[in-house]
């Protein structure tokens, strides 16, 4: 049998596939389709210090080979998530990763330290790259100094391993990756969505109420692959790769480019069974290309 | 429970300008659907599925009917799907109408454009239960009018067109004053229409069905929220709706 296991800081995964933050809620809705225990891990929807209502609608638009979203980090707040959502996911044999968001250093610290007290959360994904909220998030994701600062603070506030989720909306992505590695990040998560816009022809105005939104789906896959490939050469912490994955071949491509695990986002909307189907197809896909295990594929295109 | 099913296209025909009626066969969907629910339809090459209301349910033939208007790429593509082909569908999605009326009561159905289809399955169900049905249906103009005869079989039907090319001229609200005595109203259509229906019929009990651009269609992504008078302050149209009590949500 093909060995699909991967071992990353805080995460012993039976396979490298997990749903991406914001595309799977807290798992409840998808649990009606298949056993979530099949997943390597689940990355929960973003958590902020207090409840957030998010942006006005429309919040999504379809694009060629993808979609734009501007949800605006709507969530019930970290405490409610720990009380109501984590226990549900903990019933399944899968690793739980919490996505930590905020507008200030203090908010990030608060969310991280609150998750630290919660049992059953295995790792934090530090979201410094949400393009869809006015103040916050993104300034930490575009300035290497700020990114390092928030990484340090969150590492101090929590004992959990921290995977920093980087924004592709910067000119020097590699410096960002290096800065957070130096600041103590245990891993990287990349890429978040790329800022885009769609004009609605009937009204001749931006379609999304937020005007801009984050592009995801197959359209961004080559960008994600390129960024992972570049970062892998310069950074030694593991990478959770994402951006446009919709089948097992895509997963292999991410592994070869240097990702140690992968997350699937928008494809869950097209097909709610996608993560489960990818996991089923991964062994034969690896085999087809003469690869003996997931571990063997990681970074093979780079070195 | 929502399932991912393959539905066979039994027939597809144009019933009005840019408007297609499609009959789809599937045991699970036809047996479990109720009026007000929708199908979330996959279309090749599209990241997002398209939500379309269930317009009729036939348990004997194991079919449901949908009616849709060509609006953009997706509905254009759907209109080209022909008899015998299979559609990948999530459904039945969302919750049905609160069918609270009893024998002898009167239901007022108010549909505008592509909001007309869900009114038909509801009216049919109600009329089977000996509940009086009165319908007010609004369309852009004469060539867009569909299902007039079918609604007439259910009860008194008023047609309104924006340009007056058929039936009364104006908006559905312009003829609501003609409808006397009903116990509950049900409405589906564009938000401005729903707002003016709500204002015109203030004080009456009513249910409305809402539309919004969707991502997942199952309640996971928060794309389709509407402000609501609840502790959380919002409802998800795809999973808490699309049908709501008129007092529950903020239009
Ligand atoms: C619960 C529900 C029930 C519906 N029932 C019907 C029906 O019975 N008959 C019918 O003709 N139409 C119905 N609609 C509207 C229908 O979903 C849209 O007309 C359709 O999605 C447009 O797709 P398109 O690719 O042709 O248009 P495009 O404009 O190219 O679509 C682009 C994107 O926007 C979304 N979108 C565009 N307009 C709407 C809209 N009004 N509502 C929701 N999403 C939209 C599309 O799904 C797609 O993701 C319903 C919508 C909802 C939410
Ligand atoms: C509707 C939606 C909501 C998202 N919400 C979040 C979020 O809350 N936190 C986060 O870090 N990323 C969020 N993302 C980004 C995804 O986790 C992922 O990085 C991105 O979509 C790229 O993957 P994909 O192309 O497979 O969708 C969201 C994406 C989408 C489409
Ligand atoms: S469309 Fe995803 S929550 Fe409604």
PDB file of C-alpha atoms in Angstrom, chain A residues 33-171:
ATOM      1  CA  UNK A  33     -21.291  13.852   2.551  1.00  0.00           C
ATOM      2  CA  UNK A  34     -18.401  11.749   3.890  1.00  0.00           C
ATOM      3  CA  UNK A  35     -16.528  10.764   7.039  1.00  0.00           C
ATOM      4  CA  UNK A  36     -14.272  13.688   7.959  1.00  0.00           C
ATOM      5  CA  UNK A  37     -11.954  11.154   9.588  1.00  0.00           C
ATOM      6  CA  UNK A  38     -10.716  10.454   6.115  1.00  0.00           C
ATOM      7  CA  UNK A  39      -9.038  13.875   5.897  1.00  0.00           C
ATOM      8  CA  UNK A  40      -5.403  14.451   6.808  1.00  0.00           C
ATOM      9  CA  UNK A  41      -6.523  17.556   8.683  1.00  0.00           C
ATOM     10  CA  UNK A  42      -9.207  20.227   8.667  1.00  0.00           C
ATOM     11  CA  UNK A  43      -8.311  23.923   8.620  1.00  0.00           C
ATOM     12  CA  UNK A  44     -11.145  25.793  10.292  1.00  0.00           C
ATOM     13  CA  UNK A  45     -12.636  29.047   9.101  1.00  0.00           C
ATOM     14  CA  UNK A  46     -10.839  32.174  10.355  1.00  0.00           C
ATOM     15  CA  UNK A  47     -11.303  33.120  14.002  1.00  0.00           C
ATOM     16  CA  UNK A  48     -11.099  36.687  15.315  1.00  0.00           C
ATOM     17  CA  UNK A  49     -11.240  37.998  18.885  1.00  0.00           C
ATOM     18  CA  UNK A  50     -14.900  38.993  18.705  1.00  0.00           C
ATOM     19  CA  UNK A  51     -17.710  37.916  16.391  1.00  0.00           C
ATOM     20  CA  UNK A  52     -17.596  39.544  12.959  1.00  0.00           C
ATOM     21  CA  UNK A  53     -20.480  40.021  10.552  1.00  0.00           C
ATOM     22  CA  UNK A  54     -18.361  40.364   7.411  1.00  0.00           C
ATOM     23  CA  UNK A  55     -19.020  42.377   4.272  1.00  0.00           C
ATOM     24  CA  UNK A  56     -22.277  43.195   2.514  1.00  0.00           C
ATOM     25  CA  UNK A  57     -23.409  40.923  -0.303  1.00  0.00           C
ATOM     26  CA  UNK A  58     -22.684  40.067  -3.099  1.00  0.00           C
ATOM     27  CA  UNK A  59     -19.670  38.349  -1.587  1.00  0.00           C
ATOM     28  CA  UNK A  60     -18.743  35.980  -4.406  1.00  0.00           C
ATOM     29  CA  UNK A  61     -18.397  36.182  -8.172  1.00  0.00           C
ATOM     30  CA  UNK A  62     -17.480  33.541 -10.684  1.00  0.00           C
ATOM     31  CA  UNK A  63     -14.488  34.128 -12.980  1.00  0.00           C
ATOM     32  CA  UNK A  64     -12.857  32.165 -15.779  1.00  0.00           C
ATOM     33  CA  UNK A  65     -11.431  29.098 -14.024  1.00  0.00           C
ATOM     34  CA  UNK A  66     -12.125  30.376 -10.555  1.00  0.00           C
ATOM     35  CA  UNK A  67     -13.977  32.743  -8.295  1.00  0.00           C
ATOM     36  CA  UNK A  68     -13.619  35.951  -6.316  1.00  0.00           C
ATOM     37  CA  UNK A  69     -14.670  36.157  -2.690  1.00  0.00           C
ATOM     38  CA  UNK A  70     -14.972  38.964  -0.195  1.00  0.00           C
ATOM     39  CA  UNK A  71     -16.611  37.275   2.776  1.00  0.00           C
ATOM     40  CA  UNK A  72     -14.830  39.601   5.204  1.00  0.00           C
ATOM     41  CA  UNK A  73     -13.859  37.094   7.898  1.00  0.00           C
ATOM     42  CA  UNK A  74     -17.390  36.531   9.170  1.00  0.00           C
ATOM     43  CA  UNK A  75     -17.108  34.251  12.210  1.00  0.00           C
ATOM     44  CA  UNK A  76     -18.626  33.885  15.680  1.00  0.00           C
ATOM     45  CA  UNK A  77     -15.367  34.771  17.503  1.00  0.00           C
ATOM     46  CA  UNK A  78     -12.673  32.503  18.943  1.00  0.00           C
ATOM     47  CA  UNK A  79     -14.478  31.646  22.177  1.00  0.00           C
ATOM     48  CA  UNK A  80     -17.680  30.481  20.491  1.00  0.00           C
ATOM     49  CA  UNK A  81     -15.608  28.487  18.003  1.00  0.00           C
ATOM     50  CA  UNK A  82     -13.865  26.649  20.829  1.00  0.00           C
ATOM     51  CA  UNK A  83     -17.150  26.094  22.636  1.00  0.00           C
ATOM     52  CA  UNK A  84     -19.343  25.041  19.704  1.00  0.00           C
ATOM     53  CA  UNK A  85     -17.230  23.992  16.750  1.00  0.00           C
ATOM     54  CA  UNK A  86     -13.993  22.368  17.948  1.00  0.00           C
ATOM     55  CA  UNK A  87     -15.820  19.629  19.936  1.00  0.00           C
ATOM     56  CA  UNK A  88     -17.725  18.637  16.811  1.00  0.00           C
ATOM     57  CA  UNK A  89     -14.557  18.274  14.734  1.00  0.00           C
ATOM     58  CA  UNK A  90     -12.771  16.525  17.612  1.00  0.00           C
ATOM     59  CA  UNK A  91     -15.150  13.575  17.199  1.00  0.00           C
ATOM     60  CA  UNK A  92     -13.342  12.736  13.977  1.00  0.00           C
ATOM     61  CA  UNK A  93      -9.953  11.118  13.607  1.00  0.00           C
ATOM     62  CA  UNK A  94      -8.374  14.119  11.897  1.00  0.00           C
ATOM     63  CA  UNK A  95      -5.998  16.918  12.905  1.00  0.00           C
ATOM     64  CA  UNK A  96      -7.593  20.294  13.643  1.00  0.00           C
ATOM     65  CA  UNK A  97      -5.817  23.448  12.502  1.00  0.00           C
ATOM     66  CA  UNK A  98      -7.166  26.808  13.675  1.00  0.00           C
ATOM     67  CA  UNK A  99      -6.956  29.830  11.356  1.00  0.00           C
ATOM     68  CA  UNK A 100      -6.042  32.912  13.420  1.00  0.00           C
ATOM     69  CA  UNK A 101      -7.008  36.370  12.147  1.00  0.00           C
ATOM     70  CA  UNK A 102      -7.122  39.862  13.593  1.00  0.00           C
ATOM     71  CA  UNK A 103      -6.710  43.602  13.052  1.00  0.00           C
ATOM     72  CA  UNK A 104      -4.169  44.355  15.760  1.00  0.00           C
ATOM     73  CA  UNK A 105      -1.195  42.573  17.307  1.00  0.00           C
ATOM     74  CA  UNK A 106      -3.190  42.269  20.517  1.00  0.00           C
ATOM     75  CA  UNK A 107      -6.090  40.617  18.737  1.00  0.00           C
ATOM     76  CA  UNK A 108      -3.783  38.054  17.095  1.00  0.00           C
ATOM     77  CA  UNK A 109      -2.194  37.339  20.485  1.00  0.00           C
ATOM     78  CA  UNK A 110      -5.577  36.978  22.137  1.00  0.00           C
ATOM     79  CA  UNK A 111      -6.900  34.561  19.521  1.00  0.00           C
ATOM     80  CA  UNK A 112      -3.684  32.500  19.562  1.00  0.00           C
ATOM     81  CA  UNK A 113      -3.538  32.266  23.345  1.00  0.00           C
ATOM     82  CA  UNK A 114      -7.224  31.349  23.536  1.00  0.00           C
ATOM     83  CA  UNK A 115      -6.710  28.476  21.089  1.00  0.00           C
ATOM     84  CA  UNK A 116      -3.699  27.415  23.142  1.00  0.00           C
ATOM     85  CA  UNK A 117      -6.037  26.699  26.058  1.00  0.00           C
ATOM     86  CA  UNK A 118      -8.384  24.665  23.877  1.00  0.00           C
ATOM     87  CA  UNK A 119      -7.658  21.001  23.727  1.00  0.00           C
ATOM     88  CA  UNK A 120      -7.890  19.248  20.365  1.00  0.00           C
ATOM     89  CA  UNK A 121      -6.377  22.063  18.279  1.00  0.00           C
ATOM     90  CA  UNK A 122      -3.080  20.749  16.822  1.00  0.00           C
ATOM     91  CA  UNK A 123      -1.676  23.809  15.084  1.00  0.00           C
ATOM     92  CA  UNK A 124      -2.348  27.421  14.173  1.00  0.00           C
ATOM     93  CA  UNK A 125      -2.508  28.855  10.697  1.00  0.00           C
ATOM     94  CA  UNK A 126      -1.667  32.510  11.137  1.00  0.00           C
ATOM     95  CA  UNK A 127      -3.696  34.422   8.595  1.00  0.00           C
ATOM     96  CA  UNK A 128      -1.826  37.626   7.796  1.00  0.00           C
ATOM     97  CA  UNK A 129      -3.111  37.691   4.279  1.00  0.00           C
ATOM     98  CA  UNK A 130      -6.859  38.242   4.181  1.00  0.00           C
ATOM     99  CA  UNK A 131      -7.373  40.825   1.441  1.00  0.00           C
ATOM    100  CA  UNK A 132     -10.995  41.445   2.324  1.00  0.00           C
ATOM    101  CA  UNK A 133     -11.077  43.426   5.544  1.00  0.00           C
ATOM    102  CA  UNK A 134     -10.464  47.153   5.707  1.00  0.00           C
ATOM    103  CA  UNK A 135      -8.124  47.565   8.607  1.00  0.00           C
ATOM    104  CA  UNK A 136      -5.970  44.698   9.542  1.00  0.00           C
ATOM    105  CA  UNK A 137      -4.660  41.406   8.443  1.00  0.00           C
ATOM    106  CA  UNK A 138      -3.158  42.544   5.249  1.00  0.00           C
ATOM    107  CA  UNK A 139      -0.683  45.138   6.592  1.00  0.00           C
ATOM    108  CA  UNK A 140       0.896  42.313   8.559  1.00  0.00           C
ATOM    109  CA  UNK A 141       1.085  40.325   5.363  1.00  0.00           C
ATOM    110  CA  UNK A 142       2.781  42.870   3.141  1.00  0.00           C
ATOM    111  CA  UNK A 143       5.557  44.226   5.360  1.00  0.00           C
ATOM    112  CA  UNK A 144       8.310  41.748   6.388  1.00  0.00           C
ATOM    113  CA  UNK A 145       8.932  43.622   9.655  1.00  0.00           C
ATOM    114  CA  UNK A 146       5.266  43.479  10.684  1.00  0.00           C
ATOM    115  CA  UNK A 147       4.978  39.870   9.567  1.00  0.00           C
ATOM    116  CA  UNK A 148       7.934  38.882  11.733  1.00  0.00           C
ATOM    117  CA  UNK A 149       6.548  40.862  14.647  1.00  0.00           C
ATOM    118  CA  UNK A 150       3.128  39.199  14.611  1.00  0.00           C
ATOM    119  CA  UNK A 151       4.734  35.770  14.169  1.00  0.00           C
ATOM    120  CA  UNK A 152       6.931  36.338  17.249  1.00  0.00           C
ATOM    121  CA  UNK A 153       3.998  37.546  19.328  1.00  0.00           C
ATOM    122  CA  UNK A 154       1.826  34.615  18.353  1.00  0.00           C
ATOM    123  CA  UNK A 155       4.661  32.164  19.061  1.00  0.00           C
ATOM    124  CA  UNK A 156       4.998  33.710  22.523  1.00  0.00           C
ATOM    125  CA  UNK A 157       1.271  33.576  23.135  1.00  0.00           C
ATOM    126  CA  UNK A 158       0.901  29.921  22.270  1.00  0.00           C
ATOM    127  CA  UNK A 159       2.713  26.594  22.465  1.00  0.00           C
ATOM    128  CA  UNK A 160       1.095  25.330  19.287  1.00  0.00           C
ATOM    129  CA  UNK A 161       3.107  25.136  16.077  1.00  0.00           C
ATOM    130  CA  UNK A 162       2.454  28.146  13.856  1.00  0.00           C
ATOM    131  CA  UNK A 163       2.063  27.983  10.076  1.00  0.00           C
ATOM    132  CA  UNK A 164       2.114  31.497   8.682  1.00  0.00           C
ATOM    133  CA  UNK A 165      -0.286  31.991   5.789  1.00  0.00           C
ATOM    134  CA  UNK A 166       1.347  34.353   3.349  1.00  0.00           C
ATOM    135  CA  UNK A 167      -0.203  36.800   0.937  1.00  0.00           C
ATOM    136  CA  UNK A 168       0.729  36.508  -2.722  1.00  0.00           C
ATOM    137  CA  UNK A 169      -0.132  40.206  -3.099  1.00  0.00           C
ATOM    138  CA  UNK A 170       3.467  41.370  -2.550  1.00  0.00           C
ATOM    139  CA  UNK A 171       6.405  41.990  -4.843  1.00  0.00           C
TER     140      UNK A 171
END
